[in-house]
PDB file of C-alpha atoms in Angstrom:
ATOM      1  CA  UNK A   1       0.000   0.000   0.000  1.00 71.00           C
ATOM      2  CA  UNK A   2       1.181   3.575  -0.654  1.00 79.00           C
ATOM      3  CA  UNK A   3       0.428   6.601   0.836  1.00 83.00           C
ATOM      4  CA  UNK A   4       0.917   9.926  -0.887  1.00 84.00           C
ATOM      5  CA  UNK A   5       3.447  12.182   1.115  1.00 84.00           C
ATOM      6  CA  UNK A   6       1.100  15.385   2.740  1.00 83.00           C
ATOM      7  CA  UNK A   7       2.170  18.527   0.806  1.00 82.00           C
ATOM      8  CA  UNK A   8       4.908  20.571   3.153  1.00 79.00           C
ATOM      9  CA  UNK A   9       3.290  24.287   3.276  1.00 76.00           C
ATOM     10  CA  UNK A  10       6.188  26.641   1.617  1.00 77.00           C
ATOM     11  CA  UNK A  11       7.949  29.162   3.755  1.00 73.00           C
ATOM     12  CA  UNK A  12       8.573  32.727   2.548  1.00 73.00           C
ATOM     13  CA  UNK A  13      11.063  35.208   3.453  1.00 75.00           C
ATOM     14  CA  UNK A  14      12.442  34.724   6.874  1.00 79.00           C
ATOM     15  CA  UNK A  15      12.344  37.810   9.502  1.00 81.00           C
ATOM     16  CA  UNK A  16      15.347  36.230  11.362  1.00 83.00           C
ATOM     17  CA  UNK A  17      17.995  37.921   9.350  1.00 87.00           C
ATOM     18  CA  UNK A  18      16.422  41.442   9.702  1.00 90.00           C
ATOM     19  CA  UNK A  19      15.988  40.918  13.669  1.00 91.00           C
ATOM     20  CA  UNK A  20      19.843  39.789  13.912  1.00 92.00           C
ATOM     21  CA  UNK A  21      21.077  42.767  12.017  1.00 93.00           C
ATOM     22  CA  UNK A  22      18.126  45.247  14.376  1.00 94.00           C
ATOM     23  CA  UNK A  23      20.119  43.076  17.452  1.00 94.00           C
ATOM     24  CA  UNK A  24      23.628  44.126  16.635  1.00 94.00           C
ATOM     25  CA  UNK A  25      23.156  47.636  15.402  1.00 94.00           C
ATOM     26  CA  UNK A  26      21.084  47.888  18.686  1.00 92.00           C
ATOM     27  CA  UNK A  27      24.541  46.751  20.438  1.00 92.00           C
ATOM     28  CA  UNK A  28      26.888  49.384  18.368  1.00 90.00           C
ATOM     29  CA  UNK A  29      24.210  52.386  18.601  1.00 88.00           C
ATOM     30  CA  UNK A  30      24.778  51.404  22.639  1.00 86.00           C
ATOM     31  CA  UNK A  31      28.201  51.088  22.771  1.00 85.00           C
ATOM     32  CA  UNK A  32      29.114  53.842  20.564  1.00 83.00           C
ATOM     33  CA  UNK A  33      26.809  56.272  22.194  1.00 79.00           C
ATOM     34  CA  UNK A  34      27.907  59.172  24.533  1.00 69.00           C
ATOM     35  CA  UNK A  35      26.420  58.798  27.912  1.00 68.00           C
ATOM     36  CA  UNK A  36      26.933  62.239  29.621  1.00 67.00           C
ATOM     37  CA  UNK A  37      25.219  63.886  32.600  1.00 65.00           C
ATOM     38  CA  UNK A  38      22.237  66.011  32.805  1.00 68.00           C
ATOM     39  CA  UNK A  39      20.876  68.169  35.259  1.00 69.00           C
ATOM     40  CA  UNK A  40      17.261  67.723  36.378  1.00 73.00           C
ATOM     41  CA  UNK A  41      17.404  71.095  37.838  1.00 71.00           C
ATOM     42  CA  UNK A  42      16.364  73.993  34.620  1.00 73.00           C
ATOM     43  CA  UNK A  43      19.630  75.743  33.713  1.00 70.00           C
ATOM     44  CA  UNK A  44      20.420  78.626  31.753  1.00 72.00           C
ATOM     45  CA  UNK A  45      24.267  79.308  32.090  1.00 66.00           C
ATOM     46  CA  UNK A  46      25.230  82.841  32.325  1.00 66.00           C
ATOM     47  CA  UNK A  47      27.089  83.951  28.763  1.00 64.00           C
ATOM     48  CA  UNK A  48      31.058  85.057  28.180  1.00 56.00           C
ATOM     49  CA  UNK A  49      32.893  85.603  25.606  1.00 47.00           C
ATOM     50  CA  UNK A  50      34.941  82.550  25.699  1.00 48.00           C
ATOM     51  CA  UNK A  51      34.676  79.046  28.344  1.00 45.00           C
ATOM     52  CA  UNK A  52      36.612  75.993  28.369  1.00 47.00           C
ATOM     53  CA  UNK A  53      35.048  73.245  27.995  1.00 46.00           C
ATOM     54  CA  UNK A  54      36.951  69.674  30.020  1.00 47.00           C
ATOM     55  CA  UNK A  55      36.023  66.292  30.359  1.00 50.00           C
ATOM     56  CA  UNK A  56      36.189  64.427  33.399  1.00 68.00           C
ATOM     57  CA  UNK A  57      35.252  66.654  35.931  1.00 82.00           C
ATOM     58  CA  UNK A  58      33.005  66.535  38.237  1.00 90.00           C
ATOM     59  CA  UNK A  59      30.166  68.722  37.744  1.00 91.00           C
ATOM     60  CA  UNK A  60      27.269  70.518  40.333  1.00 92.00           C
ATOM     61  CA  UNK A  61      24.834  72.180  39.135  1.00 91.00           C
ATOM     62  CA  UNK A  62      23.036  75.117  40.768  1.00 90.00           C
ATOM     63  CA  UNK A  63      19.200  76.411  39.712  1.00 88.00           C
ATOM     64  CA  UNK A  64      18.404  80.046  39.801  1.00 87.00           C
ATOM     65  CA  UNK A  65      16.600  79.494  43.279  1.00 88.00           C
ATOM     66  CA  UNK A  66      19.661  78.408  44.713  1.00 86.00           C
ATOM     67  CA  UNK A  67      18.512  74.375  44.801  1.00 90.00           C
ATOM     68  CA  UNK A  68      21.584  72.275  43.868  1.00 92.00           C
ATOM     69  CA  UNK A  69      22.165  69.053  42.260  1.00 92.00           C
ATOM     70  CA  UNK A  70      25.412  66.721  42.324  1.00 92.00           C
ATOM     71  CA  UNK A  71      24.605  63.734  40.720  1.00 87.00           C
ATOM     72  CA  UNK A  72      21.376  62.057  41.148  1.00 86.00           C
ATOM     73  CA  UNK A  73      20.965  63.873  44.569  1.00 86.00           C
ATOM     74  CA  UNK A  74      18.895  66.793  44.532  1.00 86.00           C
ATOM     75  CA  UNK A  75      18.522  67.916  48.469  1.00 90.00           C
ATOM     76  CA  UNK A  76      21.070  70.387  48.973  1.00 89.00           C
ATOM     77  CA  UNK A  77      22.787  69.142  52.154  1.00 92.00           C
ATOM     78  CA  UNK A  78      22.629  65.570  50.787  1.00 93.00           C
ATOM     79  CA  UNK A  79      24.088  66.613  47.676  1.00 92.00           C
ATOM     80  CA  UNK A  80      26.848  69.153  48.787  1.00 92.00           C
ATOM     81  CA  UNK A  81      27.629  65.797  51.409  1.00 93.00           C
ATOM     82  CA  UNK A  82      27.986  63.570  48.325  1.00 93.00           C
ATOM     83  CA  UNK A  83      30.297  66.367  46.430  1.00 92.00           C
ATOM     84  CA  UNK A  84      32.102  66.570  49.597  1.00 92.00           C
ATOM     85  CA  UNK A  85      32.816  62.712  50.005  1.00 92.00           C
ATOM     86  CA  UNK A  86      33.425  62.638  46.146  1.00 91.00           C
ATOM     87  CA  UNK A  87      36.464  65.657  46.206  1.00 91.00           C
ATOM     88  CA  UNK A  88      37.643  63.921  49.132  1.00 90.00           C
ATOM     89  CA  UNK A  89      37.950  60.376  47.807  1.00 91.00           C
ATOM     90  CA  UNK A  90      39.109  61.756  43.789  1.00 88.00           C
ATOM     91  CA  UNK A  91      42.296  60.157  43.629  1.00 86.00           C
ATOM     92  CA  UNK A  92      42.754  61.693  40.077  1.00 86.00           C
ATOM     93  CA  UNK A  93      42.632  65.802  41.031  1.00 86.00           C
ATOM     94  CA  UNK A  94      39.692  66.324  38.648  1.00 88.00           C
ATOM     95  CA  UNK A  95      38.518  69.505  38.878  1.00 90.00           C
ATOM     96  CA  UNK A  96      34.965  70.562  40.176  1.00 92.00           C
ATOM     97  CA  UNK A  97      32.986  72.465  37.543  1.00 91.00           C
ATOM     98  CA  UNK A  98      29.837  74.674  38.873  1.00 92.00           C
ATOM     99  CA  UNK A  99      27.514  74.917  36.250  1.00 90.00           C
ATOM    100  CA  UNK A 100      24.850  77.832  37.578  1.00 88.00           C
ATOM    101  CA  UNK A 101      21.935  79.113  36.260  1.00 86.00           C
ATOM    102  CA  UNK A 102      22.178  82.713  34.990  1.00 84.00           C
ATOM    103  CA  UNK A 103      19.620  84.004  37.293  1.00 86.00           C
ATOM    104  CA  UNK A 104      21.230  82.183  40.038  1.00 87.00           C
ATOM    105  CA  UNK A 105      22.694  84.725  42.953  1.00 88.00           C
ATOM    106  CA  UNK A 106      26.441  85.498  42.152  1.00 87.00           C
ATOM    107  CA  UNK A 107      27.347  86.186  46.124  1.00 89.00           C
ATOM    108  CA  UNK A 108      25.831  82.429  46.559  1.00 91.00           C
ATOM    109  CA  UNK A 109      27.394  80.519  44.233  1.00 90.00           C
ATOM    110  CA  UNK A 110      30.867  82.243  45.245  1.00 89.00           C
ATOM    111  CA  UNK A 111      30.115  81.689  48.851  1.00 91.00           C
ATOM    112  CA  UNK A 112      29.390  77.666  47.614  1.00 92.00           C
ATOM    113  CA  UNK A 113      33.078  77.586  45.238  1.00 91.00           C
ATOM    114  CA  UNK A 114      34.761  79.121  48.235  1.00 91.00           C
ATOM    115  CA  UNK A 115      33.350  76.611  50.856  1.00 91.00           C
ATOM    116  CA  UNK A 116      34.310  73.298  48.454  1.00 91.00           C
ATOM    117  CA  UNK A 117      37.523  74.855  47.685  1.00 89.00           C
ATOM    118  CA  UNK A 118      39.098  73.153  50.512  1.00 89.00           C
ATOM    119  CA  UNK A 119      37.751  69.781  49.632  1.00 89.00           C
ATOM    120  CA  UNK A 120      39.321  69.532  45.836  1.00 87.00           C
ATOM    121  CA  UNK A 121      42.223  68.586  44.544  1.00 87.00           C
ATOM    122  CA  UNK A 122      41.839  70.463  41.120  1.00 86.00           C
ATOM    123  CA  UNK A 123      40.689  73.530  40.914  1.00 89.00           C
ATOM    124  CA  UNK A 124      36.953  75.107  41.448  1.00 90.00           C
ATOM    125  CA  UNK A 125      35.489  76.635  38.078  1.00 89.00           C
ATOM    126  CA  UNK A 126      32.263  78.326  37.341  1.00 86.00           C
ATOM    127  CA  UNK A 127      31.517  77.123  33.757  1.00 80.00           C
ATOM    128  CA  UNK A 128      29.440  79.742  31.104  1.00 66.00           C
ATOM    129  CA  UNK A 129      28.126  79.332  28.238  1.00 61.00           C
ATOM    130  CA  UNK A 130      29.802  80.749  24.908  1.00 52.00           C
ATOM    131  CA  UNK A 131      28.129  83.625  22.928  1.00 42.00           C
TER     132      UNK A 131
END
C-alpha cells in the first residue's frame, strides 16, 4: 500500500535575518553612544565671551533658586555631602565644575566655590556658556 506524502506548506522570506542585524546595530548604537550627565534642575548658564570646555570633571549644578544638584541627589545638604565625600575620595585631582543658572545669585554661588575649595584637589570653576 502507498500513501501519498502530505504537501509541506512553503515558507517565505524569513524575519530572522532582519531581527539579527536590528540586534547588533542595537549593540553598536549602545556602545558607541555618549552617555553624559544632565541636570534635572532647569539651567540657563550665564554667557562670556569665551569658556573651556573639560572632560572628566566633576560637575554641580546650581538652579536660579539656589537648589543644587550633584549627581542624582537633589537635596542640597545631601548633595553638597555627596560632592564633599566625592572631592575627598578623587584620587585623580579632577577639577569641580559649577555649572549655575544665569539668574542664580552670584554672592551664593561664590560663597558655595569658596566653601568646596578646601575639599578639591583640582581647581573650582564656574563654567558659562559661549556667545
Amino acid at each position: 500500500m502507498k500513501f501519498d506524502e502530505p504537501e509541506r506548506p512553503e515558507f517565505g522570506e524569513t524575519i530572522l535575518p532582519m531581527i539579527n542585524v536590528v540586534f547588533l546595530l542595537l549593540i553598536f548604537l549602545m556602545l558607541m553612544g555618549h552617555v553624559a550627565e544632565r541636570p534635572r534642575l532647569d539651567i540657563t548658564p550665564a554667557q562670556s565671551a569665551g569658556s573651556e570646555e573639560k572632560g572628566a570633571a566633576l560637575l554641580l549644578f546650581v538652579d536660579a533658586k539656589g537648589a543644587v544638584q550633584f549627581r542624582s541627589h537633589l537635596e542640597r545638604e545631601e548633595a553638597l555631602a555627596a560632592l564633599k565625600v566625592a572631592l575627598l575620595e578623587d584620587e585623580e585631582g579632577r577639577d569641580l565644575v559649577i555649572r549655575a543658572d544665569a539668574g542664580a545669585d552670584f554672592a551664593q554661588v561664590l560663597d558655595l566655590a569658596q566653601s568646596l575649595r578646601s575639599y578639591s584637589k583640582g581647581t573650582v570653576k564656574l563654567e558659562v556658556r559661549q556667545r
